[in-house]
């Protein structure tokens, strides 16, 4: 496991530090290199890693070496706290205060998990927030995308609005009107996957947004995404000003460093994580757990906390 | 668009960035550690991964540090090092009657789409193709695959949603034999490599296929999403350990992804990359070519 790897390598670079009093530029240089490598291996973007390591260095400099923990653990703790802070202290909840039906639009790359998240969020809002959601099938491109949403909707008893083939912007508009007329208080639009460089399809999303002004636009990213996360998230953000991020496939063993990059680059909070394929396999995002995961560690934090 | 230019075009941005760094290294007097670090940065940004990036820059460090090299000399070192990792896809040969492909990978990687594209390629070459809907789990996975079967004109075997995937695979292969199909593609559900029960499900499919013919499946093809970062390496390793892979497909390279992790994967596994996905359309699958890929990264 990474935990042992990072902490062990930190231990070896710092083993002589015990009893030295303070962490200094010289005595932490090696360990910061280890940290950098761990971040890159967790898929944190290169630039975010660099800035982060710099920030950690400044924090670490001059702090006293605790006697109760090893210096390696102490540095991990500093990084962990910084990570939690950057990834956004509080847990974000979906905004439901607008005039009903409140719109939520799912956007993202192909295969990132939008359709699954649409179903998961509808179920979550019904069971946890006592809402009456409608799902709208606006992916007319991918084979059987509509059917996929219908099957998911049926399995959880949530209605799905669809028009078969057609124009996605109109389907979204009509879906909104249908929700309004039929007493739904939340309407979730599933859209087709697209590349952020696909001009035509990006415009289509902008038009959809103009048509129904959703309260939330949720950018769905695969937890396994690599350095590209930054390019993708940045462009989606510039075009659509998405309001929340969902991370899918967190039940895998990816370290999920993209979560940090996306938050850092866009400033938009992460709200949900997907932890399985079934509609109930959704969790709120917890920055502290994510921080431990990116660092690939389990219990260092509580260890230092106790110290 | 030629196949060559598709890969090369996909890698254009990466290549430009790498060449930019190399211009900083070559012809600027002696190569320094700092220059090598900048290059390493570029490679990592291309998702080459720290290990392959280190291997490449280490090769350069060994041959170039402290020397003055021309740009071409630097590029040659990098190219020959990268080419050392990669293998060209072997020429496809029918190994059975039918030849059976089992297509596996994590969720959403592009398995179903790739099967649709490959079915079309084989059909266009005059072969009779069978597609088996052994993803019985994901919502509408069967219907999705059926659309692709229609598009490619392939035979199609399905069971009900939720039924045993191994039974579907078995029936499809039997039917393929009976109907004289040349090739069978078995689509499987997405599975994350850390899920033992899903790996066991796959093992069962393999066991059942081997009851028909111990040589089945002839090809164990892993589909990787080109946007995936370091986890792609885990995926390849873990799948390969349980199900010795005969080939890889890297999808979604029409975006800004570089699929750089294939270098890391190739450096440790020696499994050939067979195909590259360059879009959602049926004709957007191109054969992988090691020289083109390496040139795509390192050739002006
Ligand atoms: N293990 C796991 N699989 C997931 C999760 N979320 C989605 N998936 C799977 O990932 C694959 C893709 O999910 P979809 O919801 O179809 O993704 P999408 O973004 O709608 O895909 P496109 O519409 O093709 O762009 C499916 O196999 C899902 O079952 C998750 O949290 N964990
Ligand atoms: N841009 C692009 N999209 C692709 C490519 N290959 C597949 N896709 C898209 O990626 C998404 C997922 O593809 P699928 O073929 O359903 O993936 P899968 O591995 O079968 O997914 P599951 O069965 O859910 O695990 C779909 O929206 C495809 O259209 C590609 O080469 N380029
Ligand atoms: Mg979808
Ligand atoms: Mg599939």
XYZ file of C-alpha atoms and ligand atoms in Angstrom:
673
model
C 0.000 0.000 0.000
C 0.984 3.571 -0.633
C 0.585 4.391 3.029
C 3.556 2.361 3.943
C 5.372 3.460 0.805
C 5.026 7.180 1.350
C 5.452 7.059 5.077
C 8.334 4.640 4.843
C 10.156 6.699 2.299
C 9.519 9.744 4.420
C 10.808 7.866 7.417
C 14.005 6.980 5.677
C 14.630 10.480 4.446
C 13.825 11.914 7.842
C 15.159 9.308 10.197
C 17.888 11.512 11.442
C 15.541 14.296 12.343
C 14.322 13.040 15.643
C 15.434 15.330 18.354
C 16.708 17.978 15.952
C 14.243 20.561 17.132
C 12.783 22.043 13.975
C 12.053 21.063 10.397
C 14.287 23.044 8.099
C 14.564 23.524 4.367
C 17.467 21.136 4.195
C 16.128 18.400 6.328
C 12.768 18.227 4.549
C 13.970 18.572 0.954
C 14.229 14.846 0.342
C 10.885 14.142 1.872
C 9.205 16.770 -0.253
C 10.506 14.965 -3.303
C 8.843 11.825 -2.021
C 5.642 13.750 -1.488
C 5.781 15.086 -5.011
C 6.183 11.642 -6.399
C 3.314 10.293 -4.316
C 1.053 13.068 -5.572
C 1.920 12.453 -9.189
C 1.309 8.777 -8.730
C -2.088 9.618 -7.302
C -2.844 11.565 -10.531
C -2.784 14.986 -8.941
C -2.047 17.369 -11.778
C 1.544 18.386 -12.204
C 1.062 22.094 -11.545
C -1.238 21.541 -8.602
C 1.358 19.191 -7.152
C 4.079 21.753 -7.528
C 2.064 24.517 -5.851
C 0.995 22.157 -3.176
C 4.455 20.959 -2.323
C 5.546 24.561 -2.102
C 2.743 25.417 0.287
C 3.557 22.420 2.424
C 7.189 23.356 2.509
C 6.314 26.781 3.837
C 4.058 25.294 6.474
C 6.566 22.685 7.513
C 9.469 25.071 7.733
C 10.195 26.045 11.255
C 7.608 23.792 12.842
C 8.908 21.905 15.803
C 9.681 18.243 15.533
C 7.235 16.524 17.837
C 8.634 13.858 20.051
C 5.540 11.691 20.064
C 5.497 10.997 16.320
C 8.145 10.547 13.684
C 8.988 13.497 11.468
C 7.630 11.544 8.510
C 4.287 11.249 10.160
C 4.406 14.877 11.084
C 4.919 15.929 7.477
C 2.152 13.639 6.320
C -0.108 15.303 8.873
C 0.771 18.759 7.578
C 0.033 17.646 4.024
C -3.160 15.944 5.046
C -4.487 19.051 6.777
C -3.592 21.180 3.798
C -5.350 18.733 1.479
C -8.505 18.747 3.561
C -8.477 22.496 3.570
C -8.033 22.809 -0.197
C -10.694 20.237 -0.937
C -13.177 22.326 0.869
C -13.828 21.877 4.565
C -17.607 21.574 4.441
C -19.639 19.003 2.574
C -21.696 20.566 -0.194
C -25.380 19.775 -0.417
C -27.438 20.158 -3.590
C -29.218 23.526 -3.731
C -32.937 22.874 -3.575
C -34.181 26.276 -2.537
C -35.045 27.621 -5.982
C -38.520 27.736 -7.478
C -39.588 24.177 -8.251
C -38.960 22.261 -10.331
C -35.310 22.702 -9.420
C -33.076 21.672 -12.332
C -29.938 19.553 -12.139
C -27.971 18.948 -15.325
C -25.369 16.166 -15.571
C -22.376 16.843 -17.846
C -19.029 15.217 -18.556
C -16.848 13.047 -20.755
C -18.040 9.791 -22.308
C -18.423 6.948 -19.865
C -17.704 9.095 -16.817
C -20.864 8.018 -14.987
C -23.498 10.686 -15.752
C -26.457 8.404 -16.362
C -25.708 6.333 -13.288
C -25.304 9.465 -11.180
C -28.571 10.912 -12.518
C -30.364 7.839 -11.173
C -28.389 7.841 -7.929
C -29.043 11.506 -7.222
C -32.740 11.165 -7.959
C -32.942 8.306 -5.483
C -30.890 10.210 -2.939
C -33.074 13.305 -3.168
C -36.229 11.279 -2.857
C -35.120 9.262 0.139
C -32.962 11.790 1.994
C -34.589 15.081 1.054
C -38.162 13.907 0.496
C -38.289 15.237 -3.046
C -40.268 14.110 -6.044
C -37.750 13.944 -8.914
C -38.177 13.475 -12.642
C -35.395 12.113 -14.852
C -35.034 13.483 -18.379
C -33.339 11.380 -21.063
C -31.531 13.900 -23.251
C -28.764 11.666 -24.601
C -29.957 10.933 -28.120
C -26.528 9.894 -29.388
C -25.232 6.892 -27.500
C -26.920 3.632 -28.486
C -29.615 2.703 -25.941
C -28.777 5.613 -23.634
C -32.466 6.379 -23.217
C -33.261 2.781 -22.486
C -30.485 2.730 -19.894
C -32.057 5.622 -18.002
C -35.512 4.072 -18.331
C -34.305 0.784 -16.881
C -32.573 2.576 -14.010
C -35.606 4.809 -13.378
C -37.920 1.833 -13.348
C -35.712 -0.054 -10.916
C -36.047 2.743 -8.364
C -39.561 3.854 -9.225
C -38.627 7.267 -10.582
C -40.346 8.450 -13.767
C -38.317 9.182 -16.880
C -39.302 11.734 -19.494
C -38.087 10.962 -23.021
C -38.949 11.680 -26.624
C -36.927 8.960 -28.254
C -34.706 10.569 -30.828
C -34.873 14.331 -31.179
C -33.109 17.522 -30.309
C -31.537 17.361 -26.843
C -32.145 21.047 -26.116
C -35.824 20.680 -26.906
C -36.087 17.478 -24.921
C -34.605 19.269 -21.936
C -36.972 22.203 -22.387
C -39.965 19.897 -22.703
C -38.791 17.819 -19.771
C -38.750 20.932 -17.646
C -42.264 21.881 -18.735
C -43.462 18.354 -18.083
C -42.000 18.438 -14.572
C -43.607 21.806 -13.901
C -47.044 20.664 -15.066
C -46.955 17.378 -13.246
C -45.864 18.490 -9.818
C -42.260 17.285 -9.801
C -40.048 19.441 -7.613
C -36.687 18.285 -8.998
C -35.804 17.592 -12.615
C -32.527 15.856 -13.498
C -31.266 16.014 -17.062
C -29.017 13.223 -18.315
C -26.928 14.443 -21.248
C -24.681 12.641 -23.696
C -20.994 12.270 -22.966
C -18.810 14.657 -24.918
C -15.246 15.825 -25.285
C -14.587 19.320 -24.020
C -13.062 20.118 -27.417
C -16.226 19.141 -29.303
C -17.452 22.601 -30.150
C -20.854 21.612 -31.466
C -21.749 19.503 -28.481
C -20.445 22.050 -25.998
C -22.667 24.680 -27.611
C -25.569 22.338 -27.266
C -25.032 22.238 -23.499
C -24.858 26.024 -23.367
C -28.159 26.216 -25.206
C -29.702 23.703 -22.852
C -28.562 25.762 -19.906
C -30.071 28.903 -21.427
C -33.320 27.069 -22.063
C -33.962 25.841 -18.524
C -31.483 27.590 -16.204
C -30.749 24.604 -13.982
C -29.882 25.408 -10.356
C -27.078 22.909 -10.449
C -24.824 21.757 -13.262
C -22.892 18.751 -12.051
C -19.637 17.815 -13.733
C -19.107 14.080 -13.506
C -15.541 12.797 -13.510
C -14.184 9.296 -13.322
C -12.040 8.849 -10.215
C -9.435 7.155 -12.411
C -8.864 10.153 -14.685
C -5.257 11.225 -15.075
C -3.469 14.475 -15.863
C -6.135 15.342 -18.442
C -8.576 16.089 -15.633
C -7.358 19.656 -15.576
C -7.895 20.355 -19.278
C -11.282 18.730 -19.241
C -12.589 20.328 -16.053
C -11.256 23.739 -16.932
C -12.988 23.847 -20.306
C -16.271 22.476 -18.997
C -16.076 25.094 -16.262
C -15.334 27.953 -18.631
C -18.207 26.963 -20.869
C -20.824 26.027 -18.316
C -19.815 27.299 -14.905
C -20.732 23.993 -13.383
C -21.727 24.237 -9.734
C -20.730 20.861 -8.370
C -18.513 17.880 -9.089
C -19.384 14.182 -8.837
C -16.645 11.549 -8.722
C -17.627 8.118 -9.983
C -16.049 4.690 -9.478
C -14.568 5.482 -6.091
C -15.134 1.838 -5.215
C -12.089 1.119 -7.347
C -8.501 1.412 -6.212
C -7.656 4.671 -7.953
C -6.200 7.208 -5.576
C -8.346 9.933 -7.094
C -5.879 12.805 -7.169
C -7.988 14.435 -9.867
C -10.420 15.426 -7.125
C -7.802 17.760 -5.750
C -6.861 19.151 -9.162
C -10.454 19.823 -10.180
C -11.262 21.556 -6.919
C -8.096 23.595 -7.016
C -8.483 24.644 -10.655
C -12.199 25.467 -10.659
C -12.908 26.174 -7.017
C -16.111 24.168 -7.381
C -16.892 21.807 -4.508
C -17.199 18.067 -4.910
C -20.601 16.952 -3.723
C -21.073 13.259 -4.400
C -18.982 10.180 -4.921
C -20.113 6.998 -6.649
C -19.143 3.821 -4.847
C -20.714 1.157 -7.041
C -22.966 0.596 -10.003
C -26.253 0.331 -8.154
C -28.486 3.369 -7.681
C -28.041 3.396 -3.913
C -24.241 3.308 -4.125
C -23.709 7.017 -3.653
C -22.059 8.926 -0.832
C -21.532 12.506 0.163
C -17.987 13.689 -0.421
C -15.772 13.860 2.654
C -12.593 15.894 2.167
C -10.786 14.187 5.018
C -11.357 10.702 3.647
C -10.359 11.869 0.198
C -7.163 13.367 1.595
C -6.212 10.061 3.222
C -6.966 8.282 0.005
C -4.849 10.547 -2.159
C -1.992 10.018 0.240
C -2.742 6.320 0.233
C -2.794 6.150 3.976
C -5.039 4.933 6.683
C -4.361 5.901 10.226
C -1.508 8.364 10.349
C -3.840 11.232 10.916
C -5.595 9.826 13.899
C -2.205 8.783 15.182
C -0.922 12.321 15.018
C -4.202 13.697 16.295
C -3.765 11.647 19.432
C -0.229 12.849 19.828
C -7.769 10.854 -42.712
C -4.895 8.423 -42.861
C -4.343 6.161 -39.943
C -0.947 7.587 -39.350
C -2.168 11.128 -39.113
C -4.987 10.122 -36.735
C -2.586 8.990 -34.043
C -0.093 11.677 -34.791
C -2.761 14.366 -34.765
C -4.091 13.078 -31.485
C -0.687 13.443 -29.931
C 0.094 16.777 -31.510
C -0.164 18.886 -28.354
C 1.928 16.484 -26.333
C 4.507 16.308 -29.054
C 4.723 20.076 -29.360
C 5.200 20.436 -25.645
C 7.848 17.732 -25.538
C 9.647 19.208 -28.522
C 9.552 22.573 -26.799
C 11.406 21.100 -23.857
C 13.844 19.307 -26.077
C 14.698 22.508 -27.857
C 15.666 23.724 -24.399
C 17.934 20.726 -23.959
C 19.469 20.450 -27.373
C 21.913 22.920 -28.776
C 22.000 24.946 -25.543
C 25.363 23.804 -24.405
C 25.592 21.041 -21.891
C 22.524 19.112 -20.804
C 21.752 19.818 -17.172
C 19.661 18.100 -14.552
C 17.249 20.988 -14.640
C 16.573 20.455 -18.315
C 15.949 16.803 -17.698
C 13.507 17.635 -14.956
C 11.545 19.902 -17.286
C 11.323 17.116 -19.806
C 10.231 14.715 -17.120
C 7.464 17.178 -16.263
C 6.210 17.135 -19.829
C 6.165 13.392 -19.924
C 4.298 13.149 -16.657
C 1.752 15.659 -17.907
C 1.150 13.279 -20.801
C 0.200 10.620 -18.228
C 3.290 8.660 -19.124
C 3.504 8.146 -15.401
C 6.379 8.722 -13.083
C 8.014 5.356 -13.672
C 8.150 5.515 -17.471
C 9.021 9.207 -17.331
C 11.911 8.355 -15.058
C 13.024 5.525 -17.338
C 13.034 7.817 -20.347
C 14.798 10.690 -18.681
C 17.224 8.291 -17.024
C 18.185 6.976 -20.442
C 18.807 10.508 -21.532
C 20.660 11.327 -18.342
C 23.002 8.425 -18.919
C 23.818 9.352 -22.485
C 23.471 13.099 -22.488
C 24.158 14.645 -19.100
C 27.022 17.061 -19.350
C 27.237 16.697 -23.119
C 25.974 18.941 -25.865
C 23.621 17.087 -28.152
C 21.635 18.135 -31.162
C 17.875 18.014 -31.047
C 17.827 14.974 -33.268
C 20.257 13.134 -31.071
C 18.093 13.794 -28.038
C 14.957 12.691 -29.871
C 16.658 9.557 -31.106
C 17.612 8.529 -27.613
C 14.067 9.033 -26.402
C 12.523 7.277 -29.353
C 14.697 4.255 -29.183
C 14.118 3.997 -25.449
C 10.328 4.290 -25.889
C 10.355 1.835 -28.768
C 12.109 -0.611 -26.535
C 9.009 -0.663 -24.297
C 6.504 -1.182 -27.056
C 5.708 -4.063 -29.332
C 3.885 -3.884 -32.621
C 0.615 -5.738 -32.818
C 1.184 -9.139 -34.407
C -0.612 -9.742 -37.671
C -4.049 -11.127 -36.883
C -4.462 -14.829 -37.488
C -7.541 -16.939 -37.074
C -6.671 -19.411 -34.367
C -9.946 -21.282 -34.323
C -13.166 -21.847 -36.085
C -14.554 -19.517 -34.869
C -11.865 -17.309 -33.383
C -13.097 -16.165 -29.984
C -12.388 -12.740 -28.450
C -13.234 -12.099 -24.832
C -13.378 -8.351 -24.266
C -12.836 -7.112 -20.733
C -12.173 -3.924 -18.800
C -13.366 -1.521 -16.152
C -16.685 0.309 -16.336
C -17.195 2.729 -19.185
C -13.820 2.091 -20.828
C -15.328 1.507 -24.271
C -15.669 -2.277 -24.551
C -19.073 -2.361 -26.203
C -18.258 0.387 -28.683
C -14.938 -1.227 -29.581
C -16.697 -4.528 -30.257
C -19.126 -2.747 -32.579
C -16.233 -1.200 -34.474
C -14.257 -4.438 -34.693
C -17.309 -6.411 -35.808
C -17.696 -3.972 -38.660
C -14.044 -4.315 -39.641
C -14.225 -8.104 -39.742
C -17.564 -8.024 -41.561
C -16.167 -5.622 -44.131
C -13.376 -8.090 -44.777
C -15.999 -10.682 -45.585
C -16.019 -12.599 -42.325
C -19.085 -13.800 -40.582
C -19.216 -12.252 -37.124
C -21.035 -13.239 -33.941
C -21.514 -10.885 -30.995
C -22.398 -12.212 -27.540
C -24.170 -10.035 -24.983
C -22.484 -11.325 -21.857
C -22.945 -8.055 -20.021
C -26.259 -9.020 -18.514
C -25.835 -6.663 -15.575
C -25.691 -3.026 -16.643
C -28.943 -1.320 -17.508
C -29.639 -1.609 -21.259
C -26.171 -3.017 -21.980
C -27.795 -5.703 -24.120
C -29.821 -3.184 -26.130
C -26.739 -1.027 -26.636
C -24.789 -3.963 -28.014
C -27.713 -4.990 -30.177
C -27.594 -1.607 -31.904
C -23.930 -2.199 -32.668
C -24.661 -5.711 -33.932
C -27.225 -4.277 -36.337
C -24.851 -1.560 -37.490
C -22.165 -4.084 -38.286
C -24.539 -6.736 -39.595
C -23.270 -9.264 -37.069
C -25.150 -12.218 -35.625
C -26.248 -11.569 -32.081
C -26.900 -13.828 -29.111
C -28.526 -12.553 -25.956
C -30.277 -13.870 -22.904
C -32.512 -12.022 -20.465
C -31.119 -9.209 -18.334
C -29.646 -10.593 -15.133
C -28.970 -14.045 -16.547
C -25.656 -15.890 -16.256
C -23.017 -14.255 -18.475
C -21.131 -17.542 -18.828
C -24.242 -19.165 -20.270
C -24.552 -16.394 -22.860
C -20.917 -16.804 -23.862
C -21.368 -20.545 -24.118
C -24.510 -20.324 -26.232
C -23.037 -17.703 -28.523
C -19.975 -19.833 -29.250
C -22.099 -22.903 -29.896
C -24.355 -20.887 -32.166
C -21.353 -19.389 -33.927
C -20.068 -22.888 -34.667
C -23.462 -24.031 -35.884
C -23.910 -20.991 -38.099
C -20.389 -21.070 -39.465
C -19.213 -17.778 -37.980
C -15.517 -16.943 -38.320
C -15.180 -14.775 -35.268
C -16.985 -14.226 -31.959
C -16.784 -11.124 -29.788
C -17.950 -11.593 -26.230
C -18.909 -8.338 -24.523
C -18.601 -8.416 -20.762
C -19.813 -6.141 -17.996
C -17.495 -3.438 -16.749
C -15.590 -4.594 -13.689
C -13.128 -2.796 -11.480
C -10.024 -4.895 -11.037
C -10.212 -4.813 -7.245
C -13.555 -6.617 -7.115
C -12.929 -10.286 -6.491
C -16.473 -11.470 -7.124
C -16.446 -9.861 -10.564
C -13.074 -11.355 -11.374
C -14.489 -14.720 -10.345
C -17.438 -14.157 -12.677
C -14.959 -13.635 -15.488
C -13.044 -16.749 -14.501
C -16.275 -18.675 -14.769
C -16.873 -17.383 -18.294
C -13.406 -18.591 -19.245
C -13.959 -21.996 -17.635
C -17.229 -22.483 -19.442
C -15.718 -21.462 -22.780
C -12.918 -23.955 -22.311
C -15.495 -26.710 -21.997
C -16.369 -26.119 -25.626
C -12.763 -25.915 -26.692
C -9.685 -25.578 -24.490
C -8.261 -23.036 -26.912
C -11.140 -20.610 -26.150
C -10.900 -17.665 -25.819
C -8.126 -17.148 -28.325
C -7.839 -13.497 -27.481
C -8.195 -11.853 -24.114
C -8.498 -8.197 -24.952
C -8.357 -5.485 -22.291
C -9.946 -2.145 -23.134
C -8.429 0.898 -21.410
C -9.829 4.431 -21.354
C -7.101 6.732 -22.672
C -8.091 9.353 -20.105
C -7.129 7.061 -17.264
C -4.120 8.046 -15.240
C -1.888 5.801 -13.199
C -4.699 3.367 -12.469
C -4.443 2.083 -16.024
C -1.224 0.396 -14.967
C -2.985 -1.319 -12.072
C -5.774 -2.389 -14.357
C -3.441 -3.945 -16.867
C -1.354 -5.688 -14.219
C -4.221 -7.122 -12.242
C -6.254 -8.287 -15.221
C -3.113 -9.738 -16.777
C -2.295 -11.662 -13.637
C -5.615 -13.488 -13.603
C -6.311 -13.544 -17.322
C -3.131 -13.433 -19.401
C -3.900 -10.704 -21.880
C -3.192 -11.038 -25.568
C -3.850 -7.427 -26.439
C -4.874 -3.973 -25.327
C -7.172 -1.383 -26.843
C -6.790 2.246 -25.801
C -9.927 4.329 -26.394
C -10.870 7.999 -26.456
C -7.595 9.239 -27.863
C -9.606 11.669 -30.000
C -9.773 13.943 -26.961
C -6.856 15.612 -25.297
C -5.726 12.426 -23.603
C -2.356 11.034 -24.578
C -2.694 7.505 -23.369
C 0.835 7.901 -22.111
C 0.276 5.204 -19.548
C 0.615 2.666 -22.369
C 4.332 3.307 -22.182
C 4.378 2.356 -18.525
C 2.152 -0.626 -19.134
C 4.157 -1.793 -22.088
C 7.401 -1.376 -20.206
C 6.240 -3.799 -17.547
C 3.921 -6.226 -19.359
C 4.961 -6.602 -22.973
C 1.361 -6.964 -24.107
C 0.790 -5.425 -27.529
C -1.619 -2.561 -28.023
C -3.782 -3.703 -30.895
C -6.186 -0.864 -31.541
C -6.763 2.749 -30.673
C -10.231 4.312 -30.342
C -10.442 7.691 -32.036
C -14.121 8.567 -31.669
C -17.617 7.215 -31.159
C -18.343 6.371 -34.774
C -18.120 2.870 -36.126
C -15.136 3.664 -38.364
C -13.111 5.379 -35.648
C -10.830 2.567 -34.605
C -7.282 2.470 -35.931
C -4.608 -0.178 -35.616
C -1.888 0.706 -33.175
C 1.531 1.195 -34.642
C 4.484 1.553 -32.340
C 6.562 3.706 -34.639
C 3.641 6.060 -35.242
C 2.935 6.346 -31.574
C 6.535 7.006 -30.676
C 6.893 9.436 -33.567
C 3.663 11.017 -32.397
C 5.376 11.741 -29.113
C 8.893 12.490 -30.242
C 9.127 13.370 -33.900
C 9.007 16.817 -35.350
N -18.012 0.505 -10.076
C -18.670 1.612 -10.415
N -19.165 1.732 -11.644
C -19.828 2.867 -11.947
C -20.008 3.929 -11.051
N -20.700 4.911 -11.674
C -20.930 4.455 -12.930
N -20.414 3.228 -13.097
C -20.397 2.379 -14.306
O -19.626 3.052 -15.275
C -20.132 2.787 -16.572
C -20.474 4.104 -17.248
O -21.503 4.739 -16.498
P -22.621 5.611 -17.210
O -23.500 6.146 -16.133
O -23.228 4.866 -18.310
O -21.701 6.776 -17.770
P -22.123 7.987 -18.697
O -21.283 9.136 -18.305
O -23.593 8.176 -18.666
O -21.668 7.435 -20.127
P -22.034 8.036 -21.568
O -23.492 8.355 -21.525
O -21.677 6.948 -22.515
O -21.176 9.231 -21.731
C -21.327 1.869 -16.359
O -20.869 0.552 -16.459
C -21.741 2.160 -14.932
O -22.415 1.067 -14.361
C -19.434 3.794 -9.733
O -19.516 4.665 -8.872
N -18.790 2.618 -9.474
N -14.707 10.047 -27.827
C -14.708 8.707 -27.769
N -15.688 8.092 -27.094
C -15.678 6.753 -27.044
C -14.678 5.972 -27.682
N -14.944 4.667 -27.444
C -16.079 4.642 -26.691
N -16.530 5.902 -26.449
C -17.709 6.323 -25.669
O -17.487 5.992 -24.312
C -18.708 5.654 -23.675
C -18.590 4.294 -23.044
O -18.418 3.333 -24.073
P -18.945 1.840 -23.951
O -18.563 1.147 -25.197
O -20.356 1.818 -23.523
O -18.022 1.347 -22.754
P -18.091 -0.031 -21.966
O -16.700 -0.343 -21.561
O -18.823 -1.038 -22.762
O -18.947 0.405 -20.698
P -19.662 -0.555 -19.620
O -20.210 -1.705 -20.367
O -20.681 0.325 -18.996
O -18.590 -0.939 -18.654
C -19.775 5.747 -24.747
O -20.374 7.029 -24.682
C -18.985 5.611 -26.038
O -19.625 6.237 -27.128
C -13.624 6.662 -28.381
O -12.693 6.091 -28.950
N -13.698 8.032 -28.389
Mg -24.966 8.248 -20.202
Mg -20.429 -2.224 -22.286
